[in-house]
mmCIF file of C-alpha atoms in Angstrom:
data_model
loop_
_atom_site.group_PDB
_atom_site.id
_atom_site.type_symbol
_atom_site.label_atom_id
_atom_site.label_comp_id
_atom_site.label_asym_id
_atom_site.label_seq_id
_atom_site.Cartn_x
_atom_site.Cartn_y
_atom_site.Cartn_z
ATOM 1 C CA MET A 189 -25.795 0.290 1.077
ATOM 2 C CA LEU A 190 -23.246 4.440 0.693
ATOM 3 C CA PHE A 191 -24.714 7.901 1.535
ATOM 4 C CA GLU A 192 -24.373 10.811 -0.556
ATOM 5 C CA ARG A 193 -23.987 14.274 0.129
ATOM 6 C CA GLY A 194 -27.493 15.606 1.265
ATOM 7 C CA MET A 195 -28.839 12.366 2.277
ATOM 8 C CA PRO A 196 -30.073 11.795 5.881
ATOM 9 C CA LYS A 197 -26.614 9.315 7.649
ATOM 10 C CA CYS A 198 -28.415 6.813 9.467
ATOM 11 C CA LYS A 199 -26.717 6.521 13.468
ATOM 12 C CA GLY A 200 -25.251 3.671 14.417
ATOM 13 C CA MET A 201 -24.316 2.405 10.729
ATOM 14 C CA ARG A 202 -22.355 -0.808 10.429
ATOM 15 C CA ILE A 203 -20.469 -1.335 7.781
ATOM 16 C CA LYS A 204 -19.725 -5.264 7.706
ATOM 17 C CA ASP A 205 -18.762 -5.801 4.355
ATOM 18 C CA TYR A 206 -15.143 -5.190 3.218
ATOM 19 C CA VAL A 207 -10.937 -5.382 2.076
ATOM 20 C CA ALA A 208 -8.950 -4.696 5.096
ATOM 21 C CA ILE A 209 -6.212 -3.816 3.080
ATOM 22 C CA ASP A 210 -2.376 -2.784 4.367
ATOM 23 C CA LEU A 211 0.525 -2.568 2.541
ATOM 24 C CA GLU A 212 4.426 -2.643 2.744
ATOM 25 C CA THR A 213 7.273 -0.572 0.900
ATOM 26 C CA THR A 214 10.440 0.889 -0.051
ATOM 27 C CA GLY A 215 9.520 4.452 1.467
ATOM 28 C CA ILE A 216 6.433 6.625 2.018
ATOM 29 C CA SER A 217 6.692 8.630 -0.803
ATOM 30 C CA VAL A 218 4.107 7.368 -3.507
ATOM 31 C CA SER A 219 5.823 9.046 -6.082
ATOM 32 C CA LYS A 220 9.225 7.982 -5.769
ATOM 33 C CA ASP A 221 8.701 4.437 -4.120
ATOM 34 C CA LYS A 222 7.300 1.786 -4.775
ATOM 35 C CA ILE A 223 5.061 -1.461 -2.573
ATOM 36 C CA ILE A 224 7.454 -5.024 -1.567
ATOM 37 C CA GLU A 225 4.751 -6.635 -0.243
ATOM 38 C CA VAL A 226 0.323 -6.779 -0.278
ATOM 39 C CA GLY A 227 -2.048 -7.918 2.691
ATOM 40 C CA LEU A 228 -5.534 -8.161 1.564
ATOM 41 C CA ILE A 229 -8.445 -9.753 3.838
ATOM 42 C CA LYS A 230 -12.332 -9.704 2.022
ATOM 43 C CA VAL A 231 -14.866 -9.485 4.967
ATOM 44 C CA ILE A 232 -18.424 -10.895 4.733
ATOM 45 C CA ASN A 233 -20.228 -10.092 7.389
ATOM 46 C CA SER A 234 -17.982 -9.151 9.775
ATOM 47 C CA HIS A 235 -16.459 -13.012 8.946
ATOM 48 C CA ILE A 236 -13.456 -13.895 6.430
ATOM 49 C CA GLU A 237 -13.911 -15.096 3.525
ATOM 50 C CA GLU A 238 -10.721 -14.546 0.940
ATOM 51 C CA MET A 239 -7.074 -14.058 1.020
ATOM 52 C CA PHE A 240 -4.535 -12.019 -0.596
ATOM 53 C CA SER A 241 -1.469 -11.702 0.326
ATOM 54 C CA CYS A 242 2.244 -11.624 -1.859
ATOM 55 C CA ILE A 243 5.665 -10.248 -2.270
ATOM 56 C CA ILE A 244 6.497 -7.589 -4.328
ATOM 57 C CA ASN A 245 9.358 -6.875 -6.725
ATOM 58 C CA PRO A 246 9.699 -2.902 -6.528
ATOM 59 C CA ASN A 247 12.299 -2.552 -9.209
ATOM 60 C CA MET A 248 14.496 -0.434 -7.433
ATOM 61 C CA PRO A 249 16.482 -0.988 -4.154
ATOM 62 C CA VAL A 250 15.261 -1.611 -0.337
ATOM 63 C CA SER A 251 17.143 -0.295 2.252
ATOM 64 C CA THR A 252 18.236 -2.513 4.970
ATOM 65 C CA LYS A 253 16.665 -0.333 6.999
ATOM 66 C CA ILE A 254 13.105 -1.434 6.031
ATOM 67 C CA LEU A 255 14.348 -5.069 5.769
ATOM 68 C CA ASN A 256 14.641 -5.028 9.566
ATOM 69 C CA LEU A 257 12.028 -3.561 9.314
ATOM 70 C CA THR A 258 9.597 -5.549 7.926
ATOM 71 C CA GLY A 259 11.474 -8.758 8.478
ATOM 72 C CA ILE A 260 11.326 -9.618 4.284
ATOM 73 C CA ASP A 261 14.336 -11.361 2.405
ATOM 74 C CA GLU A 262 15.968 -9.469 -0.081
ATOM 75 C CA ASN A 263 15.832 -12.385 -2.185
ATOM 76 C CA GLU A 264 12.736 -12.455 -1.390
ATOM 77 C CA ILE A 265 11.760 -9.547 -3.313
ATOM 78 C CA LYS A 266 14.321 -10.325 -6.122
ATOM 79 C CA THR A 267 12.102 -13.725 -6.807
ATOM 80 C CA ALA A 268 8.967 -12.301 -6.710
ATOM 81 C CA ARG A 269 6.572 -11.048 -9.348
ATOM 82 C CA TYR A 270 6.275 -7.148 -10.490
ATOM 83 C CA ILE A 271 3.231 -5.466 -8.991
ATOM 84 C CA GLN A 272 2.804 -5.283 -13.385
ATOM 85 C CA ASP A 273 1.839 -8.703 -12.864
ATOM 86 C CA VAL A 274 -0.684 -8.521 -10.360
ATOM 87 C CA ILE A 275 -2.241 -5.093 -10.111
ATOM 88 C CA GLY A 276 -5.077 -6.637 -12.565
ATOM 89 C CA ASP A 277 -5.631 -9.123 -9.196
ATOM 90 C CA ILE A 278 -5.513 -6.912 -6.516
ATOM 91 C CA VAL A 279 -7.800 -4.681 -8.036
ATOM 92 C CA GLU A 280 -10.747 -7.642 -9.080
ATOM 93 C CA PHE A 281 -10.320 -8.469 -5.240
ATOM 94 C CA CYS A 282 -11.421 -5.523 -4.041
ATOM 95 C CA ASP A 283 -14.223 -4.945 -6.767
ATOM 96 C CA GLY A 284 -17.419 -3.717 -4.733
ATOM 97 C CA PHE A 285 -15.269 -3.548 -1.454
ATOM 98 C CA ASP A 286 -15.340 -0.040 0.691
ATOM 99 C CA LEU A 287 -11.284 -0.362 1.685
ATOM 100 C CA ILE A 288 -10.460 -0.247 6.110
ATOM 101 C CA GLY A 289 -6.947 -0.127 6.543
ATOM 102 C CA HIS A 290 -5.338 2.058 9.869
ATOM 103 C CA ASN A 291 -4.411 5.295 7.591
ATOM 104 C CA THR A 292 -5.960 3.982 3.950
ATOM 105 C CA ILE A 293 -5.173 6.803 1.942
ATOM 106 C CA PHE A 294 -1.490 5.669 2.235
ATOM 107 C CA ASP A 295 -2.511 2.007 1.330
ATOM 108 C CA TYR A 296 -5.029 3.237 -1.202
ATOM 109 C CA SER A 297 -2.458 5.693 -2.771
ATOM 110 C CA PHE A 298 0.009 3.082 -3.897
ATOM 111 C CA ILE A 299 -2.269 0.489 -4.852
ATOM 112 C CA LYS A 300 -4.086 3.553 -7.562
ATOM 113 C CA LYS A 301 -1.205 4.916 -8.448
ATOM 114 C CA GLU A 302 -0.137 1.450 -9.816
ATOM 115 C CA ALA A 303 -3.961 0.674 -11.313
ATOM 116 C CA ASN A 304 -4.023 4.036 -13.726
ATOM 117 C CA ASN A 305 -0.258 2.721 -15.035
ATOM 118 C CA ALA A 306 -1.839 -0.291 -15.916
ATOM 119 C CA GLY A 307 -4.743 1.554 -17.280
ATOM 120 C CA LEU A 308 -7.579 -0.134 -14.519
ATOM 121 C CA ASN A 309 -9.810 1.896 -13.021
ATOM 122 C CA PHE A 310 -10.005 2.270 -8.948
ATOM 123 C CA GLU A 311 -11.897 4.529 -7.450
ATOM 124 C CA LYS A 312 -12.467 3.608 -3.791
ATOM 125 C CA ARG A 313 -14.560 4.906 -0.767
ATOM 126 C CA GLY A 314 -13.071 4.282 2.736
ATOM 127 C CA ILE A 315 -12.941 3.525 6.365
ATOM 128 C CA ASP A 316 -9.876 4.842 8.423
ATOM 129 C CA THR A 317 -9.584 3.359 11.936
ATOM 130 C CA TYR A 318 -7.101 5.905 12.651
ATOM 131 C CA LYS A 319 -9.691 8.385 11.940
ATOM 132 C CA LEU A 320 -12.465 6.318 14.196
ATOM 133 C CA CYS A 321 -9.507 5.444 16.980
ATOM 134 C CA LYS A 322 -8.964 9.218 17.397
ATOM 135 C CA LYS A 323 -12.674 9.796 18.204
ATOM 136 C CA ILE A 324 -13.283 7.108 20.499
ATOM 137 C CA LEU A 325 -10.049 6.477 22.690
ATOM 138 C CA PRO A 326 -8.607 8.032 25.057
ATOM 139 C CA PRO A 327 -5.904 11.488 24.705
ATOM 140 C CA TYR A 328 -3.863 9.168 26.557
ATOM 141 C CA ILE A 329 -3.847 5.870 24.611
ATOM 142 C CA GLN A 330 -1.209 6.338 21.132
ATOM 143 C CA LYS A 331 -4.080 5.553 18.504
ATOM 144 C CA ASN A 332 -0.886 3.572 16.322
ATOM 145 C CA LEU A 333 -2.393 0.241 15.199
ATOM 146 C CA THR A 334 0.094 -2.038 18.196
ATOM 147 C CA ASP A 335 -1.521 0.906 21.065
ATOM 148 C CA ALA A 336 -4.837 0.692 19.509
ATOM 149 C CA CYS A 337 -5.046 -3.608 19.604
ATOM 150 C CA ALA A 338 -3.830 -3.306 22.660
ATOM 151 C CA TYR A 339 -6.411 -1.080 24.519
ATOM 152 C CA PHE A 340 -8.844 -4.332 23.057
ATOM 153 C CA GLY A 341 -6.712 -6.676 23.959
ATOM 154 C CA ILE A 342 -5.689 -8.014 20.696
ATOM 155 C CA GLU A 343 -1.786 -8.172 20.935
ATOM 156 C CA ARG A 344 -0.218 -8.038 17.716
ATOM 157 C CA LYS A 345 1.991 -10.537 16.169
ATOM 158 C CA ASN A 346 4.479 -9.876 13.153
ATOM 159 C CA MET A 347 4.451 -6.254 13.054
ATOM 160 C CA HIS A 348 5.359 -4.569 9.275
ATOM 161 C CA ARG A 349 4.143 -7.648 7.370
ATOM 162 C CA ALA A 350 1.758 -6.768 4.987
ATOM 163 C CA PHE A 351 -1.164 -10.247 6.285
ATOM 164 C CA SER A 352 -0.375 -9.771 9.582
ATOM 165 C CA ASP A 353 -1.661 -5.878 9.372
ATOM 166 C CA ALA A 354 -4.647 -6.331 7.810
ATOM 167 C CA TYR A 355 -5.868 -8.534 9.456
ATOM 168 C CA PHE A 356 -4.641 -6.866 13.230
ATOM 169 C CA THR A 357 -6.675 -3.788 11.470
ATOM 170 C CA HIS A 358 -9.457 -5.971 10.481
ATOM 171 C CA MET A 359 -9.186 -6.937 14.031
ATOM 172 C CA LEU A 360 -9.520 -4.077 15.070
ATOM 173 C CA TYR A 361 -12.410 -3.023 13.193
ATOM 174 C CA GLN A 362 -14.506 -5.461 14.446
ATOM 175 C CA GLU A 363 -13.619 -4.297 18.398
ATOM 176 C CA ILE A 364 -14.957 -1.084 17.138
ATOM 177 C CA LEU A 365 -18.363 -2.372 16.004
ATOM 178 C CA THR A 366 -19.271 -4.429 19.036
ATOM 179 C CA ASN A 367 -18.200 -1.794 21.640
ATOM 180 C CA PHE A 368 -19.069 1.177 20.389
ATOM 181 C CA LYS A 369 -22.541 0.351 18.686
ATOM 182 C CA GLU A 370 -23.362 3.869 18.116
ATOM 183 C CA LEU A 371 -20.840 5.127 16.393
ATOM 184 C CA GLU A 372 -21.002 6.693 13.131
ATOM 185 C CA ILE A 373 -19.279 4.738 10.534
ATOM 186 C CA ILE A 374 -19.749 5.965 7.104
ATOM 187 C CA SER A 375 -16.946 5.329 4.397
ATOM 188 C CA GLU A 376 -15.843 8.028 2.858
ATOM 189 C CA ILE A 377 -14.277 9.068 -0.610
ATOM 190 C CA MET A 378 -10.469 8.733 -0.906
ATOM 191 C CA LYS A 379 -8.933 11.395 -3.101
ATOM 192 C CA VAL A 380 -5.713 11.506 -4.427
ATOM 193 C CA LYS A 381 -2.849 13.358 -6.969
ATOM 194 C CA LEU A 382 -1.330 11.457 -8.619
ATOM 195 C CA LYS A 383 1.096 12.427 -11.152
ATOM 196 C CA LYS A 384 1.059 10.355 -14.838
ATOM 197 C CA ASN A 385 3.682 7.995 -14.995
ATOM 198 C CA VAL A 386 5.621 8.168 -18.564
ATOM 199 C CA PRO A 387 7.457 5.403 -19.611
ATOM 200 C CA ILE A 388 10.633 4.991 -20.357
ATOM 201 C CA ARG A 389 11.622 7.525 -23.869
ATOM 202 C CA LYS A 390 13.519 5.221 -26.377
ATOM 203 C CA ARG A 391 15.964 8.679 -26.176
ATOM 204 C CA THR A 392 16.281 8.231 -22.250
ATOM 205 C CA LYS A 393 16.609 4.110 -22.592
ATOM 206 C CA GLU A 394 19.684 4.607 -24.952
ATOM 207 C CA ASP A 395 21.354 6.564 -22.987
ATOM 208 C CA LEU A 396 21.383 4.844 -19.376
ATOM 209 C CA GLN A 397 22.530 1.434 -21.508
ATOM 210 C CA LYS A 398 25.275 4.105 -22.866
ATOM 211 C CA LEU A 399 26.281 5.589 -19.669
ATOM 212 C CA LEU A 400 25.939 1.615 -17.646
ATOM 213 C CA LYS A 401 27.661 0.453 -20.339
ATOM 214 C CA CYS A 402 30.632 3.165 -19.964
ATOM 215 C CA HIS A 403 30.736 2.937 -16.354
ATOM 216 C CA ARG A 404 30.699 -0.754 -16.898
ATOM 217 C CA ILE A 405 27.793 -0.768 -14.853
ATOM 218 C CA VAL A 406 25.458 -3.921 -14.235
ATOM 219 C CA CYS A 407 22.084 -2.899 -13.545
ATOM 220 C CA LYS A 408 20.033 -4.493 -10.985
ATOM 221 C CA VAL A 409 16.540 -3.030 -12.082
ATOM 222 C CA ASN A 410 14.803 -3.860 -15.519
ATOM 223 C CA VAL A 411 15.375 -0.689 -17.158
ATOM 224 C CA ASP A 412 12.119 -1.612 -19.480
ATOM 225 C CA LEU A 413 9.677 -1.810 -16.088
ATOM 226 C CA LEU A 414 11.491 2.002 -15.492
ATOM 227 C CA SER A 415 9.131 5.071 -16.104
ATOM 228 C CA GLU A 416 11.098 8.005 -17.662
ATOM 229 C CA SER A 417 11.613 10.294 -14.435
ATOM 230 C CA GLU A 418 13.261 6.565 -12.953
ATOM 231 C CA ALA A 419 15.248 6.762 -15.317
ATOM 232 C CA ARG A 420 16.407 10.101 -15.546
ATOM 233 C CA ARG A 421 17.397 9.465 -11.598
ATOM 234 C CA MET A 422 19.315 6.625 -12.390
ATOM 235 C CA ILE A 423 21.349 8.838 -14.600
ATOM 236 C CA ASP A 424 21.760 11.162 -12.784
ATOM 237 C CA LYS A 425 22.626 9.378 -9.956
ATOM 238 C CA ILE A 426 25.607 7.412 -12.685
ATOM 239 C CA LYS A 427 26.892 10.636 -12.966
ATOM 240 C CA ALA A 428 27.306 11.374 -9.491
ATOM 241 C CA GLY A 429 28.761 8.211 -8.869
ATOM 242 C CA ASN A 430 26.031 6.753 -6.749
ATOM 243 C CA SER A 431 25.106 3.415 -8.414
ATOM 244 C CA ASP A 432 23.093 1.709 -5.305
ATOM 245 C CA PHE A 433 21.139 0.059 -8.282
ATOM 246 C CA ALA A 434 23.669 -1.709 -9.607
ATOM 247 C CA TYR A 435 27.180 -3.313 -9.162
ATOM 248 C CA LYS A 436 30.236 -3.100 -11.322
ATOM 249 C CA ALA A 437 30.903 -5.831 -13.982
#
């Protein structure tokens, strides 16, 4: 049951059906960065019922820093499917469930952006374990996922991998439910502002292809999947002599 504005709140409310979510991305900018891994865990009555995990080809360069942080192999990314191929499955997996994450709005924003681009509805309520930890943990305890899990005796493993982090977020939430029975936990409406994605225009595509040919550059990304703004940034990089998205023929 979800409470709307003006309705009484039930102290000690227990939300036990949800999808735990975590993503790995190329960076923290929703407008410029892309998803490289998705981890989803469907939980019904506090029990794991279904799981979804996949690596995503972001169609853009992934920095060595991110590859080292996540441990994802560059070849895995190259051979993975694009987000356009799996966003429908992600939306369907989450259908009818609130989302739970550690800083849920971050993960939700990236998925919502891709759902919008695909013309899919993805309006979700969420519970943020980070916010819950700020309410209940002692001030001297850091509120990041590792330290929050450690506070409850949970040893976090395979850090910065989407499925693992989704799993430990689920475990953390269950510990909060068990140890703070009177804590009021209510899912919140998550609002994000997204810029409208404009697919690459024919003229921009032609200009980009001419530049690539002129500079004898073989593009690493799929030009057809670029947005207009991504293509224009790529054109600017070529003109500035920066071609980290390509290699010389």
